[in-house]
GROMACS .gro file of C-alpha atoms in nm:
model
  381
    1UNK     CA    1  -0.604  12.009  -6.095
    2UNK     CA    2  -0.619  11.621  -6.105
    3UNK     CA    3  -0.422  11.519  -6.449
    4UNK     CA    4  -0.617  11.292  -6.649
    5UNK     CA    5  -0.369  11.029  -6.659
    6UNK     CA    6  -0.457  11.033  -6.265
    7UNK     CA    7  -0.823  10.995  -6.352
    8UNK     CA    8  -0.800  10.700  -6.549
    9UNK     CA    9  -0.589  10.516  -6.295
   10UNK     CA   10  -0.820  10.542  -6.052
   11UNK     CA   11  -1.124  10.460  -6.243
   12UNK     CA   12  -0.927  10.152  -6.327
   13UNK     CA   13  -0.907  10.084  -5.929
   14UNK     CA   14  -1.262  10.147  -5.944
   15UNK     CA   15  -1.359   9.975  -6.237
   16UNK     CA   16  -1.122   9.639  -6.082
   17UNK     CA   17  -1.312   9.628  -5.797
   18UNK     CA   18  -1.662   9.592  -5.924
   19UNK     CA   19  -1.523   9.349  -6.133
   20UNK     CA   20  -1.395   9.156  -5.816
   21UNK     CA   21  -1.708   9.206  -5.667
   22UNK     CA   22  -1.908   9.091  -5.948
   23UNK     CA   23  -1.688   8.762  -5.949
   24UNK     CA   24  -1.750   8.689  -5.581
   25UNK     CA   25  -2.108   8.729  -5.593
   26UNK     CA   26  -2.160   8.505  -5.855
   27UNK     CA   27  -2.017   8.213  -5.640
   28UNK     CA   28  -2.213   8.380  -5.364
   29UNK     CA   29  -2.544   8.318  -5.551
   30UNK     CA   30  -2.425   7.992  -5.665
   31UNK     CA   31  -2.315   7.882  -5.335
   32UNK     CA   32  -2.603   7.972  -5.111
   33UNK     CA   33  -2.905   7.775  -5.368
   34UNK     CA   34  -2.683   7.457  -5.361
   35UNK     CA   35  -2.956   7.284  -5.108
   36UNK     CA   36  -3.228   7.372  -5.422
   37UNK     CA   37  -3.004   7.249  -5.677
   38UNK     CA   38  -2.936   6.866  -5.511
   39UNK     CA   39  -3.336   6.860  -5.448
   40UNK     CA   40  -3.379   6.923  -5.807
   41UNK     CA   41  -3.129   6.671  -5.919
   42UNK     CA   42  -3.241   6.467  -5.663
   43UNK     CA   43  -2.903   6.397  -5.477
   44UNK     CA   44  -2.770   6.280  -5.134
   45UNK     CA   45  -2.488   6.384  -4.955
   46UNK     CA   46  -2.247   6.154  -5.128
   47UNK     CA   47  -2.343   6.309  -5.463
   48UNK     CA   48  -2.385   6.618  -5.430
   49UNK     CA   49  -2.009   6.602  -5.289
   50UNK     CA   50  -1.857   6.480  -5.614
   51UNK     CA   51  -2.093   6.785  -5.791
   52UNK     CA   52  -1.911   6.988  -5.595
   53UNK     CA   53  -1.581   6.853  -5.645
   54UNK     CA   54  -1.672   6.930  -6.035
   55UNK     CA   55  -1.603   7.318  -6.027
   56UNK     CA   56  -1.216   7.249  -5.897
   57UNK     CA   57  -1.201   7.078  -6.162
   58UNK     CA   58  -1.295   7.284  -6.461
   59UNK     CA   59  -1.062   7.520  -6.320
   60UNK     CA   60  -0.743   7.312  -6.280
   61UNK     CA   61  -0.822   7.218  -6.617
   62UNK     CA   62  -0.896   7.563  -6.767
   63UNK     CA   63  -0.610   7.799  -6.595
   64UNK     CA   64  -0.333   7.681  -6.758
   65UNK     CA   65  -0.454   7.807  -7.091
   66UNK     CA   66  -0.496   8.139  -6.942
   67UNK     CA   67  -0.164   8.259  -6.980
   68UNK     CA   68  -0.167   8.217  -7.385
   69UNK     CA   69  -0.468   8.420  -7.391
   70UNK     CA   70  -0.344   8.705  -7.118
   71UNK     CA   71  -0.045   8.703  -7.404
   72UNK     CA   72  -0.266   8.703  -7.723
   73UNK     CA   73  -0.537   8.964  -7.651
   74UNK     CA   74  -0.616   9.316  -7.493
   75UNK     CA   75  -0.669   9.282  -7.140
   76UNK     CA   76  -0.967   9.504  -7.124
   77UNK     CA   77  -1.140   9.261  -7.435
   78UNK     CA   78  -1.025   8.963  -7.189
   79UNK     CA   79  -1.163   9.044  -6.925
   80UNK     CA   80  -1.465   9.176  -7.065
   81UNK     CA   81  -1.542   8.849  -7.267
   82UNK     CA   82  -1.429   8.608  -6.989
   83UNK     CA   83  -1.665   8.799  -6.720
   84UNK     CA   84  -1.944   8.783  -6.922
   85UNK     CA   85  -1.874   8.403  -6.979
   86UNK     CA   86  -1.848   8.371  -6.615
   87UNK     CA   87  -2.151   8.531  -6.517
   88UNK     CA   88  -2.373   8.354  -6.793
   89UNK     CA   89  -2.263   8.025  -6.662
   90UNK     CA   90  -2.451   8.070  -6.368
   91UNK     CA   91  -2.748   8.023  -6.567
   92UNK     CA   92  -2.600   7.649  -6.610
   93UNK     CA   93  -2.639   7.476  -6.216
   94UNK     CA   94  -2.992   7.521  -6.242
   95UNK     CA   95  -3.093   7.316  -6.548
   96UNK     CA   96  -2.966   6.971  -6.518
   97UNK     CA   97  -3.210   6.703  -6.364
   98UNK     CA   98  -2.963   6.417  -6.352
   99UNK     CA   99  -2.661   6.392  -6.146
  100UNK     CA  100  -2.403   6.349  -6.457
  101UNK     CA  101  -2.552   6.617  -6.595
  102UNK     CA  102  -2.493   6.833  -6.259
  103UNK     CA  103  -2.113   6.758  -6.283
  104UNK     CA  104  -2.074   6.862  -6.683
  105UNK     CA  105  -2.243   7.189  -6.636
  106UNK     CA  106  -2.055   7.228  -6.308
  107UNK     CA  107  -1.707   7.153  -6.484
  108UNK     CA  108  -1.797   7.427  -6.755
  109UNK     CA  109  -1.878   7.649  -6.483
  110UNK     CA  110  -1.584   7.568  -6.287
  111UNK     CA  111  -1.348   7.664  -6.599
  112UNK     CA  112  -1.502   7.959  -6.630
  113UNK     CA  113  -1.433   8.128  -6.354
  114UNK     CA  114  -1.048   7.991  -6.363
  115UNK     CA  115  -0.990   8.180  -6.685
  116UNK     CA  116  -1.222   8.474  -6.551
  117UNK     CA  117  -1.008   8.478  -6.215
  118UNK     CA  118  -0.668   8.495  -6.381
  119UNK     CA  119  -0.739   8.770  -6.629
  120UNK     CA  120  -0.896   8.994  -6.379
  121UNK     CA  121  -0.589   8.933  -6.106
  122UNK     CA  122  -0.380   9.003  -6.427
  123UNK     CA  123  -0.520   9.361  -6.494
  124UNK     CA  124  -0.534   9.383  -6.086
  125UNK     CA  125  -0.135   9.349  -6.117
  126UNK     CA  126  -0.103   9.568  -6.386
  127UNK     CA  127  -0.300   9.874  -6.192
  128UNK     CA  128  -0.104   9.787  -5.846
  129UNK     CA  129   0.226   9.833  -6.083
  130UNK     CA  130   0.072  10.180  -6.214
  131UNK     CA  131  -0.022  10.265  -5.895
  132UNK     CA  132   0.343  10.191  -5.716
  133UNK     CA  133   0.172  10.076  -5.394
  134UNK     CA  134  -0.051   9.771  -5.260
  135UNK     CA  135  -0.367   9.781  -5.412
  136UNK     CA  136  -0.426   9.404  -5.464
  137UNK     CA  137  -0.561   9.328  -5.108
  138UNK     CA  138  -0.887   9.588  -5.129
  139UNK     CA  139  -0.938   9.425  -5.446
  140UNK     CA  140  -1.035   9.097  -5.317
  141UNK     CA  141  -1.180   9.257  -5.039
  142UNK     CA  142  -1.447   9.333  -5.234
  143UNK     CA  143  -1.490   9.007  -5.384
  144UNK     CA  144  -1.511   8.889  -5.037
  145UNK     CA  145  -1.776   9.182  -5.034
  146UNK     CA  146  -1.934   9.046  -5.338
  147UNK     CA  147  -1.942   8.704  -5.190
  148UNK     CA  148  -2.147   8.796  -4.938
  149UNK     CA  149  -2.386   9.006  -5.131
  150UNK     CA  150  -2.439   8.713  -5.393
  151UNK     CA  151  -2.539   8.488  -5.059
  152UNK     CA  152  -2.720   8.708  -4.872
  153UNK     CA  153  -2.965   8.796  -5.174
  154UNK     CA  154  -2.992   8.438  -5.244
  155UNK     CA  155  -3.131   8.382  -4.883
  156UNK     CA  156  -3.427   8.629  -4.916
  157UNK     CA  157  -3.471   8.482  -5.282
  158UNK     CA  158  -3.526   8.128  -5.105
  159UNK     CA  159  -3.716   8.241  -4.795
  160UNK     CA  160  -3.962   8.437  -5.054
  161UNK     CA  161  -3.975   8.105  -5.248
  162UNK     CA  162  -3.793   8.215  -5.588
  163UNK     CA  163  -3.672   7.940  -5.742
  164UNK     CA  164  -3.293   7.927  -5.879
  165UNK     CA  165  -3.384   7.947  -6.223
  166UNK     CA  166  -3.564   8.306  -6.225
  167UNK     CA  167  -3.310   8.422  -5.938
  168UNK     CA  168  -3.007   8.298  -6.188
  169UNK     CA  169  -3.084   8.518  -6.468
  170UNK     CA  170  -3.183   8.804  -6.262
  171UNK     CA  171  -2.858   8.804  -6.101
  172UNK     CA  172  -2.713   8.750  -6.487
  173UNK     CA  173  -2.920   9.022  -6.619
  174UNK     CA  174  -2.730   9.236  -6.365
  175UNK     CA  175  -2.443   9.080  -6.355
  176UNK     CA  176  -2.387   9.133  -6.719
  177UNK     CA  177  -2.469   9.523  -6.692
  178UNK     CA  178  -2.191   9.576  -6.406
  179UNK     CA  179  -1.932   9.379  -6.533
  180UNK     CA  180  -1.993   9.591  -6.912
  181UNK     CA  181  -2.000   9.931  -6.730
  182UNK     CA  182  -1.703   9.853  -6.523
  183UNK     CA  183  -1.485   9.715  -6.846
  184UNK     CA  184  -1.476  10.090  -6.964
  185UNK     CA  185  -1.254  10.192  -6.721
  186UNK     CA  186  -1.002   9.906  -6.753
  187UNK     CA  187  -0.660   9.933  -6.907
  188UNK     CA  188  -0.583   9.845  -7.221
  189UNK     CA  189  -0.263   9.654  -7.215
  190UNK     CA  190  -0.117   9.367  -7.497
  191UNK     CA  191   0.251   9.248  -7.355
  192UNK     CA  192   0.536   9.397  -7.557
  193UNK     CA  193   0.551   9.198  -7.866
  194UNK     CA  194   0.935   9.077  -7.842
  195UNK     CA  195   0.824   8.869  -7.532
  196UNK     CA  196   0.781   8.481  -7.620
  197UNK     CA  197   0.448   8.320  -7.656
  198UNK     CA  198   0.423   8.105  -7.356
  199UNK     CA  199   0.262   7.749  -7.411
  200UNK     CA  200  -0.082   7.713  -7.544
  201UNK     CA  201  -0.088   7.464  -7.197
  202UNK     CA  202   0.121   7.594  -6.948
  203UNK     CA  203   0.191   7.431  -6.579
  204UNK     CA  204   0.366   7.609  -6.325
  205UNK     CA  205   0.734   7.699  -6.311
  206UNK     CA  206   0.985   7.641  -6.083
  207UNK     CA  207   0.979   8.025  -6.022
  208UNK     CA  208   0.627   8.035  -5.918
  209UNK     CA  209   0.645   7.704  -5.717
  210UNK     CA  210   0.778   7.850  -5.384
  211UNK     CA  211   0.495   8.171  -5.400
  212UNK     CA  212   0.210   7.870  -5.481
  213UNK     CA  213   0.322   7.732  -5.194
  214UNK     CA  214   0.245   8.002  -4.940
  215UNK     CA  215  -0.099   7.986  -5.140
  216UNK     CA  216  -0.132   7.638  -5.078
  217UNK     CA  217  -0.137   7.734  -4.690
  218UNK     CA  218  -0.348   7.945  -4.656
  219UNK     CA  219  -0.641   7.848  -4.946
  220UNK     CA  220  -0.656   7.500  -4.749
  221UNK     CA  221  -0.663   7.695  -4.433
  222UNK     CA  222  -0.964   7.890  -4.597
  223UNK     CA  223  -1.117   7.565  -4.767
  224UNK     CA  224  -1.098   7.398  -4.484
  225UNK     CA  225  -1.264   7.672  -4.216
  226UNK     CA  226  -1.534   7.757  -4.460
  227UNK     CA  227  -1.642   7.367  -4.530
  228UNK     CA  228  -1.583   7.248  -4.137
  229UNK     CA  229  -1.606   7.552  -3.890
  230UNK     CA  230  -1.967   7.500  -3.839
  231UNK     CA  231  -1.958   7.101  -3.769
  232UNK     CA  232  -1.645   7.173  -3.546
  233UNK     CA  233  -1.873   7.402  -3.333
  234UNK     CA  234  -2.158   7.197  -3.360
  235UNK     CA  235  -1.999   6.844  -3.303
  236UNK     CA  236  -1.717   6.911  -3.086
  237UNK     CA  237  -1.847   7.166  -2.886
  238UNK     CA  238  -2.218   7.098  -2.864
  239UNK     CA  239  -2.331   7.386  -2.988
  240UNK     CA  240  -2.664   7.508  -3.124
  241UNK     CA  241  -2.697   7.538  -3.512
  242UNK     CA  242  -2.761   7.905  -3.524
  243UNK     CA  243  -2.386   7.944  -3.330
  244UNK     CA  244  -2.234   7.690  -3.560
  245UNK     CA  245  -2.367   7.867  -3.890
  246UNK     CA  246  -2.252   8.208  -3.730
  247UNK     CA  247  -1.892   8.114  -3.666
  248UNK     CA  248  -1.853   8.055  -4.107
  249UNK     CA  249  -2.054   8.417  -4.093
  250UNK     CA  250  -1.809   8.550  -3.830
  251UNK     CA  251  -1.468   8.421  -4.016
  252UNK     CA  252  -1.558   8.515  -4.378
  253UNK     CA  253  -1.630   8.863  -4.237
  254UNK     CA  254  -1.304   8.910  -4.057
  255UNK     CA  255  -1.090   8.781  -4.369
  256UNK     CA  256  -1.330   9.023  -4.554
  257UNK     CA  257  -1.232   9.334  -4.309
  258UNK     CA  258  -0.896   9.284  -4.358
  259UNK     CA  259  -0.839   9.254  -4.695
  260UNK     CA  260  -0.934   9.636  -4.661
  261UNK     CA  261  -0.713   9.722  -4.416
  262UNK     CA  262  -0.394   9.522  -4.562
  263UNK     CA  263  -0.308   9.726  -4.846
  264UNK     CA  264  -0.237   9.974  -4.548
  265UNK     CA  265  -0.016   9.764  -4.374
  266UNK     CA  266   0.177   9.577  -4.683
  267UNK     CA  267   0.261   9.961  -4.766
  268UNK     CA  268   0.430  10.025  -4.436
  269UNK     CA  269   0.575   9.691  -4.388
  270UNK     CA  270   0.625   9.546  -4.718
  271UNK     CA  271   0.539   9.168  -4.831
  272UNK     CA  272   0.697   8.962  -4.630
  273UNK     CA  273   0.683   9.116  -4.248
  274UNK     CA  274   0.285   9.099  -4.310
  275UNK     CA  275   0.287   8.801  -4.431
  276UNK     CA  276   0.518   8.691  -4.161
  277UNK     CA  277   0.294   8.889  -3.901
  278UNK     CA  278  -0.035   8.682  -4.067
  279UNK     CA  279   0.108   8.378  -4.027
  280UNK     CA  280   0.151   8.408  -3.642
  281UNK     CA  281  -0.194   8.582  -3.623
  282UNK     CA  282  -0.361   8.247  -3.793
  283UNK     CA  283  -0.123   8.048  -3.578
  284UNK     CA  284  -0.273   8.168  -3.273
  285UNK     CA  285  -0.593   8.150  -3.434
  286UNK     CA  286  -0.532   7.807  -3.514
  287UNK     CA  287  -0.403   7.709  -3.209
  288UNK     CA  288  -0.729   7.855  -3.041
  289UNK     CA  289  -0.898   7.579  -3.199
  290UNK     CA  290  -0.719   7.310  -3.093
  291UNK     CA  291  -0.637   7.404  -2.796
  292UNK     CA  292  -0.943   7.581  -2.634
  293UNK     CA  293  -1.300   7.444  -2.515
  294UNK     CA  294  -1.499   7.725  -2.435
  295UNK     CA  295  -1.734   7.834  -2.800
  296UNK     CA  296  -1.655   8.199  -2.782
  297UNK     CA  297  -1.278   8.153  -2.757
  298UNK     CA  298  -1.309   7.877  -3.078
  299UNK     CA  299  -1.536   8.115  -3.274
  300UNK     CA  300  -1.252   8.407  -3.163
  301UNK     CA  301  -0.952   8.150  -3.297
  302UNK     CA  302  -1.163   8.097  -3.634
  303UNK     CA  303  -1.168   8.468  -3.590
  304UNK     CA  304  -0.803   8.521  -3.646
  305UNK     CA  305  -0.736   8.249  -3.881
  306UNK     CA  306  -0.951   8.465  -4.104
  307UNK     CA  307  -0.793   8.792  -4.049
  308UNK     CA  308  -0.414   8.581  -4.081
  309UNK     CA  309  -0.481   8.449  -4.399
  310UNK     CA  310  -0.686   8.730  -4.546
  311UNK     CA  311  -0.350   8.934  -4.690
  312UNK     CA  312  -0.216   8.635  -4.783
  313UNK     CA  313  -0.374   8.530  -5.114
  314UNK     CA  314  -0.359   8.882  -5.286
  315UNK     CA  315  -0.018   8.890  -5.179
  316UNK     CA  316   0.058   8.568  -5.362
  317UNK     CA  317  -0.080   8.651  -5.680
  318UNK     CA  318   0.067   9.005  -5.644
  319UNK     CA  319   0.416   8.837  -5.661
  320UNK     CA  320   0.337   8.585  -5.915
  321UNK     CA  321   0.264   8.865  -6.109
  322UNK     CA  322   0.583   9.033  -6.058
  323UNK     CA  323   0.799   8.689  -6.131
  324UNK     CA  324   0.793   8.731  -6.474
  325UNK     CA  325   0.755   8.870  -6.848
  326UNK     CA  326   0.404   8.660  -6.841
  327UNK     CA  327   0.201   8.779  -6.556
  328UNK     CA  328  -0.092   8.523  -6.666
  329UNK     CA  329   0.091   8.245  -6.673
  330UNK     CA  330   0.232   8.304  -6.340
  331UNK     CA  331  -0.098   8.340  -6.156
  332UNK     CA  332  -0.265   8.100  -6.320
  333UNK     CA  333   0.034   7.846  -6.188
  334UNK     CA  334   0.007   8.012  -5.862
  335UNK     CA  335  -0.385   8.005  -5.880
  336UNK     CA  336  -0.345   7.632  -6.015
  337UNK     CA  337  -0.167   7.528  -5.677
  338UNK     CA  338  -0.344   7.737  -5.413
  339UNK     CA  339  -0.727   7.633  -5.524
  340UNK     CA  340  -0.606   7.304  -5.583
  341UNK     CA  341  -0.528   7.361  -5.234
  342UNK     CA  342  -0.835   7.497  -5.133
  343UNK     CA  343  -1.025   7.194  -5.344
  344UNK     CA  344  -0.888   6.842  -5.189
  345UNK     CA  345  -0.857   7.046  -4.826
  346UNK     CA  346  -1.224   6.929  -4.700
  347UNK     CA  347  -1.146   6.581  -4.815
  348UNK     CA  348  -0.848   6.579  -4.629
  349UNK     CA  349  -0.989   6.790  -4.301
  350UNK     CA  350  -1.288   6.502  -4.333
  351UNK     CA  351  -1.021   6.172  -4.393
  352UNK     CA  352  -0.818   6.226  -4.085
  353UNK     CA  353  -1.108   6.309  -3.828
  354UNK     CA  354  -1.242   6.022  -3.960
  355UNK     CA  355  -0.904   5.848  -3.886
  356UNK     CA  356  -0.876   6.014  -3.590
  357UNK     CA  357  -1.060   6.336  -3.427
  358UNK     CA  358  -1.195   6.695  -3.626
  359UNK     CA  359  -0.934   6.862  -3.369
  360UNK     CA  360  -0.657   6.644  -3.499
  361UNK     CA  361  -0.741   6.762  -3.831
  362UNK     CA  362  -0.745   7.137  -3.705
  363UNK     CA  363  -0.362   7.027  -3.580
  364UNK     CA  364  -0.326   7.002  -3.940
  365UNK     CA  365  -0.380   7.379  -4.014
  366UNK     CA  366  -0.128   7.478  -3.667
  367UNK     CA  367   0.119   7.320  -3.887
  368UNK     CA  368   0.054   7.482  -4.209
  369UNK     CA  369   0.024   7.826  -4.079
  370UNK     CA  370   0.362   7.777  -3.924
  371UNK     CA  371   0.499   7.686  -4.293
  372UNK     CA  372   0.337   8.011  -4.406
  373UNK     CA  373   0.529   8.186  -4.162
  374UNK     CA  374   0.847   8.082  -4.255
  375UNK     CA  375   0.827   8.065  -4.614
  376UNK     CA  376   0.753   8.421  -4.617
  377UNK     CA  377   1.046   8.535  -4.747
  378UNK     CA  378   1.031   8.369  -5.141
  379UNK     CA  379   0.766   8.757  -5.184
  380UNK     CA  380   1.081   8.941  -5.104
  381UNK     CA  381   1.078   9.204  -5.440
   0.00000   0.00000   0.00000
């Protein structure tokens, strides 16, 4: 007979993932109605890139306050509250008419899911540490799942001519129900009252600075494939548009695949050999690229960037978790860095092909993934 201490441990695993899931497809749903959004504001290119720039942002700004709030309330109210705020803020990108008004709504949106992110990879560290074994990588596996649920509904919403408004608070309206049912089976946790409140604003420590780092890696390896795969294939290697949109298709579903599978390997090889092992699986990726002409190799390379880095980021927050008394304010330091990452990576990808070539900026990544690989070692337990 199954002990009901057993029970409620996994109905937290269960109740963590939906809430992972219900995270990703909220930027999902977001992410595929952008084109309706800039027609409604009435916005170019140019514009509609500092919009975009706005989420980043709000949650660079936001994070480090998680970590006083991780410290001050129950996790399961947390998470609960800061969900819900980050589902209802969907409801924002589709009201503004004006451009300025685009990037306020889109910096409140942006902080909301920075405070919503740490508190649920929080709790997602405190049921690995129950558990005794990797957990953290199926859990954003299925926000990767959720990611692509959000989008994929928003495609048939646009194709049957919804507009974002009335497909915004439908997804809300069941959003909102998800995210409630699944905070009943979360655990209830408060840190032990003898630890010291951590700073109302706290930036990353010294501790956390070498795990952001491996973050860093591979969230501008992600930022970067997600924002440029499609013009690479398009641009460089005359491609159709169908192939080009189906490489960013192909990629988001290999990282999603194995987030699944890596909880299985991280238990047999610990931390750092998988990372170490995901580093030289991007690198190859990476250097498929560069390196290769022919579309189905390049599609294959972005193919294995995305399982390489996949592991990566749970793993990362999974130690910064570990690194001290204040699990919050770890992640959110380590969250701070790597999406920071992931934020001024197009930019960068875009400045030096503009300098230069799109496969010179690729050369970029080659090098990063080999940084990854070495630096492996600061998730040693």
């Amino acid at each position: 007979m199954i002990s009901s201490d057993v029970l409620d441990l996994r109905r937290a695993r269960v109740a963590t993932s939906a809430i992972f899931a219900a995270h990703g497809a909220v930027t999902g749903t977001f992410a595929a109605r952008v084109p309706w959004i800039a027609d409604q504001v009435g916005v170019g290119p140019g514009g509609l890139g500092i919009a975009l720039l706005m989420p980043g942002v709000g949650a660079l700004v936001a994070m480090p306050l998680s970590g006083r709030l991780v410290y001050r309330f129950d996790l399961r109210s947390l998470v609960r509250v800061l969900m819900l705020c980050w589902v209802g803020a969907l409801l924002l990108p589709a009201l503004p008419s004006t451009l300025w008004l685009l990037c306020l709504t889109l910096v409140a949106y942006g902080a909301a899911a920075g405070l919503a992110d740490v508190a649920m990879n929080a709790h997602a560290v405190l049921v690995e540490e129950r558990y005794g074994r990797s957990v953290m990588s199926s859990f954003h596996g299925w926000w990767s799942v959720g990611g692509l649920a959000g989008s994929a509904i928003a495609v048939v919403a646009a194709r049957e001519g919804l507009g974002a408004p009335a497909h915004f608070a439908i997804a809300v309206a069941v959003l909102a129900v998800v995210v409630l049912v699944a905070s009943l089976g979360i655990v209830p946790h408060r840190p032990e009252p003898s630890l010291a409140e951590p700073p109302a604003f706290a930036l990353p420590s010294k501790a956390v600075l070498p795990i952001g780092l491996i973050g860093l890696c591979a969230v501008f390896a992600e930022g970067a494939s997600l924002d440029w795969a499609a013009v690479y294939v398009r641009d460089l290697l005359d491609s159709p548009a169908a192939t080009a949109a189906a490489t960013v298709s192909i990629f988001s579903v290999c990282m999603a695949v194995a987030r699944f599978g890596g909880d299985w390997v991280v238990r047999r090889l610990g931390p750092v050999t998988t990372v170490r092992i995901s580093g030289v699986c991007a690198t190859a990726g990476a250097l498929m690229i560069v390196l290769l002409e022919p579309v189905g190799l390049v599609i294959a390379g972005f193919g294995l960037l995305g399982i390489g880095i996949a592991v990566v980021v749970p793993l990362v927050f999974a130690a910064a978790g570990r690194s001290s008394e204040h699990p919050g304010r770890s992640i959110a330091g380590v969250a701070g860095i790597a999406y920071g990452s992931g934020l001024i990576a197009p930019g960068i990808i875009g400045g030096i092909a503009h300098l230069s070539s799109l496969t010179v900026s690729f050369g970029v990544i080659v090098g990063l993934m080999v940084i990854m690989t070495l630096a492996a070692s600061v998730l040693r337990r």
